[in-house]
Short mmCIF file of C-alpha atoms and ligand atoms in Angstrom, two decimals:
data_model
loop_
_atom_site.label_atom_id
_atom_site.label_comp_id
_atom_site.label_asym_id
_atom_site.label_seq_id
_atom_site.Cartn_x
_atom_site.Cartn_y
_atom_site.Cartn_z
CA UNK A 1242 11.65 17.73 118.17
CA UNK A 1243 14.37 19.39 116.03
CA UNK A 1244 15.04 22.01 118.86
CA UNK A 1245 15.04 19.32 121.04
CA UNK A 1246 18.31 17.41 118.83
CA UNK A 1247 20.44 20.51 118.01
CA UNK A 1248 20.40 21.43 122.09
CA UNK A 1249 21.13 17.47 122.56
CA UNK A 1250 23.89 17.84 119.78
CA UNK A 1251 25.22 21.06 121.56
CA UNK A 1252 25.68 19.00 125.24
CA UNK A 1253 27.13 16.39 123.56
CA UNK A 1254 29.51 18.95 122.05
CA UNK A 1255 30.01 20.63 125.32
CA UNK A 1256 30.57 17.71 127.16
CA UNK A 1257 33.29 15.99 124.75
CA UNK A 1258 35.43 19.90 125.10
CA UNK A 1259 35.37 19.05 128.11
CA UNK A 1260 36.84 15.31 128.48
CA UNK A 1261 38.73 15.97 125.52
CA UNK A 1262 42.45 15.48 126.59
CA UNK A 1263 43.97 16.19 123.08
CA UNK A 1264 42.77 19.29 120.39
CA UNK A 1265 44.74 19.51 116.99
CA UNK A 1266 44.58 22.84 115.44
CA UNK A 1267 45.28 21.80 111.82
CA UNK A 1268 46.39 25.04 109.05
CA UNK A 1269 48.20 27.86 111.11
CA UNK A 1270 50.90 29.98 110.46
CA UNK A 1271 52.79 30.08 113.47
CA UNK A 1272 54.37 33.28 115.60
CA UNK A 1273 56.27 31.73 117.86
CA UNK A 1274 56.97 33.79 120.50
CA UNK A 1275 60.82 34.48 119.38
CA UNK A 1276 61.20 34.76 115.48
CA UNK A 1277 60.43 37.80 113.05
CA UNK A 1278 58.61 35.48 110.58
CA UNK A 1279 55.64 33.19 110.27
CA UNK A 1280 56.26 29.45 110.00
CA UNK A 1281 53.27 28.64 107.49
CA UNK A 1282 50.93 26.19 107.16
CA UNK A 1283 51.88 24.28 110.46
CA UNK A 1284 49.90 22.10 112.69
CA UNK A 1285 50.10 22.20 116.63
CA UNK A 1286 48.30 19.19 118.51
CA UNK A 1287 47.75 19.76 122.63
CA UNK A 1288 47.75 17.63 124.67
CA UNK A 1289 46.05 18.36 128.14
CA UNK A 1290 47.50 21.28 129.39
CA UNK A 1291 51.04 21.45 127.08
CA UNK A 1292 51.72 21.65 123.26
CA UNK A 1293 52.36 17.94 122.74
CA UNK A 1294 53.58 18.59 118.83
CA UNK A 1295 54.10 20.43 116.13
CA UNK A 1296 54.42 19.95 112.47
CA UNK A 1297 53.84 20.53 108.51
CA UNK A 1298 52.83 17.10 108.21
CA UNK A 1299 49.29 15.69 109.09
CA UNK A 1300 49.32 14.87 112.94
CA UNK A 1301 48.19 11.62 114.20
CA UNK A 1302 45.72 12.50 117.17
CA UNK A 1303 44.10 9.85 119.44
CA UNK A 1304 40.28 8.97 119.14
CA UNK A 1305 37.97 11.90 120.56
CA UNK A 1306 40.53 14.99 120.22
CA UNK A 1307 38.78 17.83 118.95
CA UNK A 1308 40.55 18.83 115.53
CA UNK A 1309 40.05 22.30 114.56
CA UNK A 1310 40.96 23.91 111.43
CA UNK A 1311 42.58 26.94 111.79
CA UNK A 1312 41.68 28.38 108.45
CA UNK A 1313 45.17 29.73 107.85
CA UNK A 1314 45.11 32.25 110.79
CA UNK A 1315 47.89 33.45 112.30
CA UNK A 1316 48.64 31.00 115.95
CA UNK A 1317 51.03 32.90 118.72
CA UNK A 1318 51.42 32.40 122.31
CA UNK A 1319 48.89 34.03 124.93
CA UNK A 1320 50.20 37.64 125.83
CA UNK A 1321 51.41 38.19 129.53
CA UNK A 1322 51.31 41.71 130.97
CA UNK A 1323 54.59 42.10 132.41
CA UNK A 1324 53.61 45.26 135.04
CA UNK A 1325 49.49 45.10 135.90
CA UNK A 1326 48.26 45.81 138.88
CA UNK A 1327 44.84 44.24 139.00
CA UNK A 1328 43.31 45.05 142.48
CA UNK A 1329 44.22 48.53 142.09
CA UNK A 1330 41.44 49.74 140.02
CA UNK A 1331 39.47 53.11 141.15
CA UNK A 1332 40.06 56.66 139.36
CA UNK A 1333 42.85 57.36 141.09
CA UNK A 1334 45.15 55.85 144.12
CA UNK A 1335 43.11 58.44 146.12
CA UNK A 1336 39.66 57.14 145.31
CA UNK A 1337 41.57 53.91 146.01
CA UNK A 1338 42.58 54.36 149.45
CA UNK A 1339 39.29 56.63 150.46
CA UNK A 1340 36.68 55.24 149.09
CA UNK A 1341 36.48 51.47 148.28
CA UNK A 1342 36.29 48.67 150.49
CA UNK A 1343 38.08 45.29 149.99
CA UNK A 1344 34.98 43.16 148.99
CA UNK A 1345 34.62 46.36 146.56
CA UNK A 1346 38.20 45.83 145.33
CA UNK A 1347 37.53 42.42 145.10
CA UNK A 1348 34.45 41.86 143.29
CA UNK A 1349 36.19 44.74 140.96
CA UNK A 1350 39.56 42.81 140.39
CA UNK A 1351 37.45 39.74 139.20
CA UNK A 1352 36.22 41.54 136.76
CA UNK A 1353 39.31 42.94 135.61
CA UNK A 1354 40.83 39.97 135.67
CA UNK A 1355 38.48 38.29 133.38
CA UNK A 1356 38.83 41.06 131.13
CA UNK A 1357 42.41 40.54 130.75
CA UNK A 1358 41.68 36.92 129.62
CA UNK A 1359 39.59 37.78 127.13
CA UNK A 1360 41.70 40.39 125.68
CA UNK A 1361 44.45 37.39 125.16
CA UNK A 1362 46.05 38.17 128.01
CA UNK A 1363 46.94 34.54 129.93
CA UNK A 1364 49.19 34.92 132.08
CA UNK A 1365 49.53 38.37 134.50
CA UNK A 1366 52.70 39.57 136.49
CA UNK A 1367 50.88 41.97 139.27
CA UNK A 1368 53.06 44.43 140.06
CA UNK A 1369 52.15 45.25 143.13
CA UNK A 1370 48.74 45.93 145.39
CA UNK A 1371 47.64 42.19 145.41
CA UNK A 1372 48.22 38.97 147.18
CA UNK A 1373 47.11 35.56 146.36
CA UNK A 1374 43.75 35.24 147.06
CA UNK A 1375 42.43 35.90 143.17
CA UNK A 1376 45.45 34.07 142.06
CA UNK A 1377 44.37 30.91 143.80
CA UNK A 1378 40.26 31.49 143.08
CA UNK A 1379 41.11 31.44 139.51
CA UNK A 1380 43.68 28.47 139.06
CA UNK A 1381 41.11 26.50 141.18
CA UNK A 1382 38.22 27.40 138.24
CA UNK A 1383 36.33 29.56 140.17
CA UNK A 1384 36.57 32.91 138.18
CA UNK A 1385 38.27 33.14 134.67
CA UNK A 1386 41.66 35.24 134.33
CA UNK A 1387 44.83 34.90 133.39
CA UNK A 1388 47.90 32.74 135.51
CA UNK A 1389 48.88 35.47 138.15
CA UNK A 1390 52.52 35.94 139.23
CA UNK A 1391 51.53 38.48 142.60
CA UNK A 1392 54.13 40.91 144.27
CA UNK A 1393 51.68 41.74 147.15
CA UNK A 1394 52.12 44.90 148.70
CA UNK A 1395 54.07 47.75 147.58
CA UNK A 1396 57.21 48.12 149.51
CA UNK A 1397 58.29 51.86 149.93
CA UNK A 1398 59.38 54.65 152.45
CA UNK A 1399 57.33 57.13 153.91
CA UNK A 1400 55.72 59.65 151.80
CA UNK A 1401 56.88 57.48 148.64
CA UNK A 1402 54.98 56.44 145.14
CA UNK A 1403 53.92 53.50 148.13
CA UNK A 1404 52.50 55.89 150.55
CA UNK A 1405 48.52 56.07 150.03
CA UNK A 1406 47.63 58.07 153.00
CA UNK A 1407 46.01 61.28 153.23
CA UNK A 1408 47.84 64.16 153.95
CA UNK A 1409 46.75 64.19 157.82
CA UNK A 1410 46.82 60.56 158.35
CA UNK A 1411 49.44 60.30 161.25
CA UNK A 1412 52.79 58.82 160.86
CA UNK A 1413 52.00 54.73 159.32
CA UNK A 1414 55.72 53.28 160.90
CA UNK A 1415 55.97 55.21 163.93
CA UNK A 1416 52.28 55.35 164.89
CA UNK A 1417 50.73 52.24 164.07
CA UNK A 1418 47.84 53.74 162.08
CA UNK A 1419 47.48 52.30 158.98
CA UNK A 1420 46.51 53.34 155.75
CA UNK A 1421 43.05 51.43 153.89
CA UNK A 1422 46.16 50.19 151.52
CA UNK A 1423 48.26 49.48 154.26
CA UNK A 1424 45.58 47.39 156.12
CA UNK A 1425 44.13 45.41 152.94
CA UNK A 1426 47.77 44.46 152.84
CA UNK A 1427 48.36 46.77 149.36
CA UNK A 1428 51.26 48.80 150.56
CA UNK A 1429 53.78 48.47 153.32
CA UNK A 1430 55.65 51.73 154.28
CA UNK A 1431 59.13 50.91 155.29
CA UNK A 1432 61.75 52.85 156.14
CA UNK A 1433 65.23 51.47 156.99
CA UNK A 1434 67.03 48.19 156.46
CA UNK A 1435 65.13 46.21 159.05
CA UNK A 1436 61.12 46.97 158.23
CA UNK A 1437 62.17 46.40 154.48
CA UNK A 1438 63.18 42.83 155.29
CA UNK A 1439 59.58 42.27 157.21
CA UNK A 1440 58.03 43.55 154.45
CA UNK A 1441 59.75 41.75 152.02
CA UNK A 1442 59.71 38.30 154.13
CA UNK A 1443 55.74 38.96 155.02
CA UNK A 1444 54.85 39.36 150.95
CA UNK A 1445 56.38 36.07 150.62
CA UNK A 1446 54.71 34.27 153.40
CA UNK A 1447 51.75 35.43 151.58
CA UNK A 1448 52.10 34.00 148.26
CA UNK A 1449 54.18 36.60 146.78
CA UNK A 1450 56.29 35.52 143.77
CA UNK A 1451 57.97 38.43 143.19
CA UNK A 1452 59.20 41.65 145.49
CA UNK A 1453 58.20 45.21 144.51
CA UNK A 1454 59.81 48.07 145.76
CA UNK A 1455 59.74 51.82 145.12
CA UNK A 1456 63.01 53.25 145.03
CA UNK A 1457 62.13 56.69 143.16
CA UNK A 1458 59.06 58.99 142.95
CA UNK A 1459 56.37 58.86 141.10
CA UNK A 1460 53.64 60.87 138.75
CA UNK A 1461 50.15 59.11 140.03
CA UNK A 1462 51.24 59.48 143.69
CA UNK A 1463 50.73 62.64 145.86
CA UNK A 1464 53.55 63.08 147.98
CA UNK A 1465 56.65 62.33 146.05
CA UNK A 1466 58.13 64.14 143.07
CA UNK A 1467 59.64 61.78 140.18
CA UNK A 1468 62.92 62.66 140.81
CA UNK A 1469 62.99 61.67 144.63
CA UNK A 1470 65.92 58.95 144.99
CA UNK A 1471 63.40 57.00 147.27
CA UNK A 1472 65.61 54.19 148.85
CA UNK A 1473 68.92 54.11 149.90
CA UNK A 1474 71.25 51.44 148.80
CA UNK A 1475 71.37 49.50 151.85
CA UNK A 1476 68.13 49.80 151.84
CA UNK A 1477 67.76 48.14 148.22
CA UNK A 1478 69.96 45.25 149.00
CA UNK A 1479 68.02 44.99 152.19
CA UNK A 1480 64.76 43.62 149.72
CA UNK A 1481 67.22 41.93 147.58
CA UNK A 1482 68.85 40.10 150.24
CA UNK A 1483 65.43 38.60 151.27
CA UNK A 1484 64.34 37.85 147.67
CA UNK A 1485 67.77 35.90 147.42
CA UNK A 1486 66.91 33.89 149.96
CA UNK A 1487 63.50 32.64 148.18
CA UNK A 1488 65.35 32.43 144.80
CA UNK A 1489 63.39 35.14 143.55
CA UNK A 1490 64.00 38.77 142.79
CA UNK A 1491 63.35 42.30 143.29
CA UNK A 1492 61.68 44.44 140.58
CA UNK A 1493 61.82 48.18 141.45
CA UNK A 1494 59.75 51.64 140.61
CA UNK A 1495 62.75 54.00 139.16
CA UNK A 1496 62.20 56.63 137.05
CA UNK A 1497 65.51 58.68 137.84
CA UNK A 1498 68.86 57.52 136.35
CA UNK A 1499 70.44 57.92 140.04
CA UNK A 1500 67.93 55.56 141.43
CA UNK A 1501 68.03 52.93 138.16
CA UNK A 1502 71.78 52.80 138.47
CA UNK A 1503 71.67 52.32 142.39
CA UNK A 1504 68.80 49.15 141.54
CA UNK A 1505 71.03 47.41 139.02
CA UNK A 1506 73.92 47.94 141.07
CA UNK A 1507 72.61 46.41 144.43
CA UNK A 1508 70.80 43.24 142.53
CA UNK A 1509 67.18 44.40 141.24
CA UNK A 1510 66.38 42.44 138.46
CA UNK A 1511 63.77 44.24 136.85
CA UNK A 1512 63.86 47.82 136.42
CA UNK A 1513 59.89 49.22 136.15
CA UNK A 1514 59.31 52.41 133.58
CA UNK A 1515 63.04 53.48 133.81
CA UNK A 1516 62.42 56.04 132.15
CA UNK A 1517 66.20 57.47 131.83
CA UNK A 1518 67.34 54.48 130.32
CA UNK A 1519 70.74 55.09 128.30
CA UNK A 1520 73.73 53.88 127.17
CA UNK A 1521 75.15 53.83 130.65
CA UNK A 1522 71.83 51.95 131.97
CA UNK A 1523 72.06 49.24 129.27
CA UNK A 1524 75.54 48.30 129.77
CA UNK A 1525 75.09 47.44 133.64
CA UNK A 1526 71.58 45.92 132.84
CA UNK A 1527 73.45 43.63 130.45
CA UNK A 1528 76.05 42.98 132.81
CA UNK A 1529 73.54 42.14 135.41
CA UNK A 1530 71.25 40.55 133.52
CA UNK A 1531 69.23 42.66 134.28
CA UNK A 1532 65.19 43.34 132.77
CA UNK A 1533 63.75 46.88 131.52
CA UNK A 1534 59.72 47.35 131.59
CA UNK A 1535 57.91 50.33 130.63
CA UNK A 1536 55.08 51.67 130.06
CA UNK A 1537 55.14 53.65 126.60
CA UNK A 1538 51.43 55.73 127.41
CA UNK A 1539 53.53 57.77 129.60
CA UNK A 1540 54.91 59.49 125.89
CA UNK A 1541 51.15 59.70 124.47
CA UNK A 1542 50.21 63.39 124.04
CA UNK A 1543 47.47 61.94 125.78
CA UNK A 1544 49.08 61.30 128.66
CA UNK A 1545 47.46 63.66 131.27
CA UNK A 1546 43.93 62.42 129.97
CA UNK A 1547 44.54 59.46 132.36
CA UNK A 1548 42.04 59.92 135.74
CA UNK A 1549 44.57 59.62 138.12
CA UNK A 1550 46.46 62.48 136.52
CA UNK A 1551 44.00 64.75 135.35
CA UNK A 1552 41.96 64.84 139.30
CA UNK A 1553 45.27 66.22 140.88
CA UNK A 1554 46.75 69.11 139.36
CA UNK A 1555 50.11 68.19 141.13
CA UNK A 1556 50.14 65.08 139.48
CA UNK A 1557 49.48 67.08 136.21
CA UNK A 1558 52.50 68.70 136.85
CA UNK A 1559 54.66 65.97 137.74
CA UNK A 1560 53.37 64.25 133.95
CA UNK A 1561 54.26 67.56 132.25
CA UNK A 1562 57.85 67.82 133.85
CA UNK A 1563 58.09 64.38 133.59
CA UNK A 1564 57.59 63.75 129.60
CA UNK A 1565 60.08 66.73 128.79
CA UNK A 1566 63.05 64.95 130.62
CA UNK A 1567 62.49 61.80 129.09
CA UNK A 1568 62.19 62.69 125.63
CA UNK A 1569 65.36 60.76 124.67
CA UNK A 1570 63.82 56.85 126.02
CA UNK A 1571 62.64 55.70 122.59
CA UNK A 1572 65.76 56.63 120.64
CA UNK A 1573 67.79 55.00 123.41
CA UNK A 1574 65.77 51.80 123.18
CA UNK A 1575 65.40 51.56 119.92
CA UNK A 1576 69.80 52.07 120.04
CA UNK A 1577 70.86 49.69 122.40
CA UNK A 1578 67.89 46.91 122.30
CA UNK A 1579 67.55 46.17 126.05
CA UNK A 1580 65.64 42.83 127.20
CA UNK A 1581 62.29 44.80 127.12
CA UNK A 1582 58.72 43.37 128.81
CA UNK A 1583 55.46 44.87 127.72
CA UNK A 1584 53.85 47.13 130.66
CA UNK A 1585 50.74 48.55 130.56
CA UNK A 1586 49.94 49.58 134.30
CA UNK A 1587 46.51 50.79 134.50
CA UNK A 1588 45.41 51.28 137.65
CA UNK A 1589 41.47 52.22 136.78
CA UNK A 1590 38.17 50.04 135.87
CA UNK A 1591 37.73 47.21 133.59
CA UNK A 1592 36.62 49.83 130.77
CA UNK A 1593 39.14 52.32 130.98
CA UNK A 1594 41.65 49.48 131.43
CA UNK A 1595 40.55 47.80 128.24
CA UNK A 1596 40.76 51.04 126.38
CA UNK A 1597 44.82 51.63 127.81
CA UNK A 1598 45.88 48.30 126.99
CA UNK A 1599 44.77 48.35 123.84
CA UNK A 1600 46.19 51.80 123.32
CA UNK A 1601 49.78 50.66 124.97
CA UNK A 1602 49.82 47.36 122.62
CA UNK A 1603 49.58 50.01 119.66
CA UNK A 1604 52.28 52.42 120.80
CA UNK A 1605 54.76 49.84 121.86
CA UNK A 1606 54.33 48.47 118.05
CA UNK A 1607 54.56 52.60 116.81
CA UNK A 1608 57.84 53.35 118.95
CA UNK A 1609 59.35 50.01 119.21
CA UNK A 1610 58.44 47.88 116.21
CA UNK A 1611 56.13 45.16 115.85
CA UNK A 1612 59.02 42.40 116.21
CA UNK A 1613 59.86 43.92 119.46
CA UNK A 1614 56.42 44.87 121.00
CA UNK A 1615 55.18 41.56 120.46
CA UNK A 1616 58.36 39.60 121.86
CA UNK A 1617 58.07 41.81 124.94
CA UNK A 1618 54.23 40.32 125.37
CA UNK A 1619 55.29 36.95 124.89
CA UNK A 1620 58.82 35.45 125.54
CA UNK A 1621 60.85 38.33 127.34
CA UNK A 1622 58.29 38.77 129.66
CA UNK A 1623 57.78 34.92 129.76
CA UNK A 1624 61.70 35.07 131.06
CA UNK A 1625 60.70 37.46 133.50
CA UNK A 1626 57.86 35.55 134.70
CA UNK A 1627 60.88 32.76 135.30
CA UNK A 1628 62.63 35.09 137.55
CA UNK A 1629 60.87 34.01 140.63
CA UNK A 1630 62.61 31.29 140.05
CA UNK A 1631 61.99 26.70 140.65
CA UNK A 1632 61.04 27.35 143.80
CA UNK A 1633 58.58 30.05 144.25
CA UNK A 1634 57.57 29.69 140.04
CA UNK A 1635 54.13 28.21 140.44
CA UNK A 1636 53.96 26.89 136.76
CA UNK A 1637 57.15 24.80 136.15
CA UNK A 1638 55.96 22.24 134.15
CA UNK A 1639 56.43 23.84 130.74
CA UNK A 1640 57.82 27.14 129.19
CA UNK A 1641 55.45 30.29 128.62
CA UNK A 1642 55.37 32.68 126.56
CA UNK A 1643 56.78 30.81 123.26
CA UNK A 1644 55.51 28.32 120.78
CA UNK A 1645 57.33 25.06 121.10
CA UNK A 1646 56.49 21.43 122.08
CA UNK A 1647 56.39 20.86 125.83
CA UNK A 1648 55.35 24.87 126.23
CA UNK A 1649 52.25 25.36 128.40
CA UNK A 1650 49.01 26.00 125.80
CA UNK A 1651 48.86 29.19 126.47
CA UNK A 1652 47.66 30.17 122.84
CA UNK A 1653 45.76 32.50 120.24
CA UNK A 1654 44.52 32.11 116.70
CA UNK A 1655 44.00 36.02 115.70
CA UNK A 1656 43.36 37.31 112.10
CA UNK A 1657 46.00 38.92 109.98
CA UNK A 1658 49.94 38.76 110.73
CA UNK A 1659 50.77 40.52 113.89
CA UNK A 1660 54.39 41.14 112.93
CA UNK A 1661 52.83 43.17 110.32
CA UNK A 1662 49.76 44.50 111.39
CA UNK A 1663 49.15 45.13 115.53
CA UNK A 1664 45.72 45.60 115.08
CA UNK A 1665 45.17 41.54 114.67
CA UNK A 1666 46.00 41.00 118.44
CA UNK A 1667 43.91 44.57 119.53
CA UNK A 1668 46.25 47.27 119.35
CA UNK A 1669 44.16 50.49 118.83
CA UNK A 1670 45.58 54.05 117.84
CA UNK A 1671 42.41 55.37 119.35
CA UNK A 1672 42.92 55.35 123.63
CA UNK A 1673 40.21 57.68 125.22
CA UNK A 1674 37.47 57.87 122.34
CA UNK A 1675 37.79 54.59 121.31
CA UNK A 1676 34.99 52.64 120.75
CA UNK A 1677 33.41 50.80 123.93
CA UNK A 1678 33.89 46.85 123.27
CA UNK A 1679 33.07 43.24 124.53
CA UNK A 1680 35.86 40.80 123.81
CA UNK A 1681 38.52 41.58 121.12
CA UNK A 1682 36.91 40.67 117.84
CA UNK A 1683 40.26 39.91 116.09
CA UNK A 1684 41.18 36.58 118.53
CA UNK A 1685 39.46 34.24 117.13
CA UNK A 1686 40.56 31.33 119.71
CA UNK A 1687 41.71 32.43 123.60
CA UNK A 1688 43.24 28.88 124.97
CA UNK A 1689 44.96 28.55 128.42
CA UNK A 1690 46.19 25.67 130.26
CA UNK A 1691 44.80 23.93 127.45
CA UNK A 1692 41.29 24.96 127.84
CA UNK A 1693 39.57 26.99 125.15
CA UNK A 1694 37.72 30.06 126.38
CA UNK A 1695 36.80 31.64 123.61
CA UNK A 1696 36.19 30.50 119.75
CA UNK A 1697 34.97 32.08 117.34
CA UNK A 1698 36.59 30.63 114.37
CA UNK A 1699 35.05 27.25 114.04
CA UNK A 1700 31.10 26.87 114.33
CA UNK A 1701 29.19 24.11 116.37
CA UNK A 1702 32.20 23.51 118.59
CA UNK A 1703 31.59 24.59 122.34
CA UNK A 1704 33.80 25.70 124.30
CA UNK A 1705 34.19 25.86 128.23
CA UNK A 1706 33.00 28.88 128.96
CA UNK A 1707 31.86 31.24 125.74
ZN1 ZN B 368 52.72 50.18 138.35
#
């Protein structure tokens, strides 16, 4: 009989998390997205799927909110990964192209993407590799992940960082022969003004939000070296042109300064890795208004641990030559403060994923600062997000990324102080030997859209899904 009442209690629980349109989290101390200090002892009431208010003083909720008390932990925005690529996910882009199928890929990026979510991570700019389709399953409620902002497929020349085929795989733009990536709509090879433009115009048909283009070389890739100057200025403004006309943007693959200077010069918005950022760089990418993402594994010692790099020795190579000419990013960044978005671009399984996000939280907090690393995982890459602009934005009806009333409830309650301590949102110094885990221990609650998915801070309540 007593079993019988607690699993009566817990439906009843279940079912009023559920209907519940309002949930006050009472005793916070608030990050909010923007400033280098805690507001203390705060209270945030949501309201569906925004933050309705927020205040020191008791808040007035209507009858049947769920009212949670936040035990003085620390409440932030959800973190958005400004440069992901969740569809891509083998050992390498080789294993990629050769040997998994798109139900595969799939069934895989579901996965990944629920991983994401529970590692705090609620909304997801995909950099490239991925339409709509998982975007659309998971706003509907049929798989769990974070919001998805997709690029769909990677726009480059032949034999760029965009190229997937084999070595003997016949010409992809004059043949007609496609590439697995090319036909699961990953990549597009393009060369010249005119392709670019279908490329471009047939991402956004699909759903894309964003354009991605690959205007230098790459390390992962097997054809190009880093310092190839990919795409041609015309060429550029060819993708920009068409973003223009959606009211979105171009983000672009540039490693070389030749090739970052060329993007920021012919309207891309976002430069990705950019690794030979300077003082030049930053004064045209504040001129232009203009967005810097990168991913700081590539200066871990550990660098050529990563699959993709240590399976090709070429690759190896390109990592090794790579690292020594761009030894002076971090003193650079750390100089002239660019607008900065958190990166982590892992391109393997949900484990070894989990293990380099984690990793790049904790090195962007090492090199960067705390301050810095987490405003580039909340509210500069929540203004990047906003680049795709009113039209093509899918989530207009508050702002991400920060936390202020009318905001989407995106949110976390972690332990500790972040600003002090980047272990409380998961950063790990550890990357390949660290411990194997299940959700991140440290975030307590995982809310988006106003719907908790995880909580393990307040007993008895249910929660949605965990
Ligand atoms: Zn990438």
């Amino acid at each position: 009989m007593k079993k019988l009442v607690s699993v009566m209690a817990a439906t009843v629980a279940l079912t009023i998390s559920l209907s519940a349109s309002q949930i006050l989290i009472n005793n916070v101390n608030i990050f909010d997205g923007k400033n280098d200090k805690l507001e203390m002892k705060m209270n945030v009431l949501v309201e569906d799927n925004l933050i309705k208010t927020i205040s020191s003083k008791a808040i007035v909720h209507e009858k049947g909110a769920i009212v949670l008390d936040g035990k003085g932990k620390t409440l932030m925005p959800g973190l958005i990964e400004g440069h992901g690529h969740l569809q891509m996910n083998g050992t390498s882009l080789a294993d990629i192209e050769n040997n998994r199928g798109w139900e595969e890929l799939a069934v895989r990026s579901v996965a990944k993407a629920k991983m994401a979510l529970m590692s705090g991570f609620t909304s997801w700019r995909d950099m490239g590799g991925m339409g709509i389709g998982l975007k659309k399953s998971i706003d509907a409620g049929l798989v769990e992940g974070p919001r998805i902002y997709p690029s769909g497929a990677f726009i480059g020349p032949t034999g760029s960082h965009a190229d997937f085929r084999n070595y003997t795989t016949p010409n992809e733009t004059v043949n007609d022969i496609q590439s697995a990536g090319g036909r699961l709509g990953m990549t597009f090879t393009a060369d010249g003004v005119d392709m670019i433009k279908t490329g471009a115009r047939q991402n956004f048909m699909q759903g894309a939000t964003q354009i991605k283009i690959m205007s230098s070389g790459g390390v992962a890739s097997a054809f190009d070296p880093w310092q190839l100057d990919a795409y041609s200025a015309e060429e550029i403004r060819a993708a920009v042109e068409i973003a223009d006309a959606y009211g979105s943007y171009v983000g672009s693959h540039a490693y070389s300064k030749k090739s970052i200077i060329r993007c920021l010069e012919n309207g891309v918005k976002t430069i990705e890795h950019g690794f030979m950022f300077d003082g030049d760089v930053a004064k045209l990418m504040e001129e232009k208004g203009a967005y810097i993402t990168t991913n700081m594994h590539a200066f871990s010692p550990y660098l050529g641990e990563i699959e993709a790099i240590k399976s090709s020795p070429a690759s190896a190579r390109k990592a090794a030559s790579a690292q020594k000419a761009f030894v002076n990013y971090i003193e650079n960044v750390k100089k002239y403060q660019p607008k900065f978005g958190f990166h982590s671009d892992c391109v393997g399984g949900v484990e070894s994923c989990k293990k380099q996000t984690d990793h790049e939280i904790y090195l962007s907090a090492k090199f960067l600062g705390n301050f810095f690393a987490l405003k580039s995982l909340t509210s500069v890459n929540a203004e990047i997000l906003a680049l795709s602009g009113d039209v093509l934005n899918p989530y207009i009806d508050g702002k991400l990324g920060v936390i202020e009333e009318g905001a989407y409830a995106d949110i976390l309650v972690v332990d500790g102080n972040p600003l002090k301590d980047i272990t409380a949102i998961g950063g790990n110094y550890k990357w390949f030997d660290a411990e194997p885990r299940d959700g991140v221990k440290v975030l307590r609650i995982i809310m988006k859209d106003g719907k908790i998915y995880k909580n393990s801070l307040t007993k008895g309540m249910k929660t949605n899904l965990h």
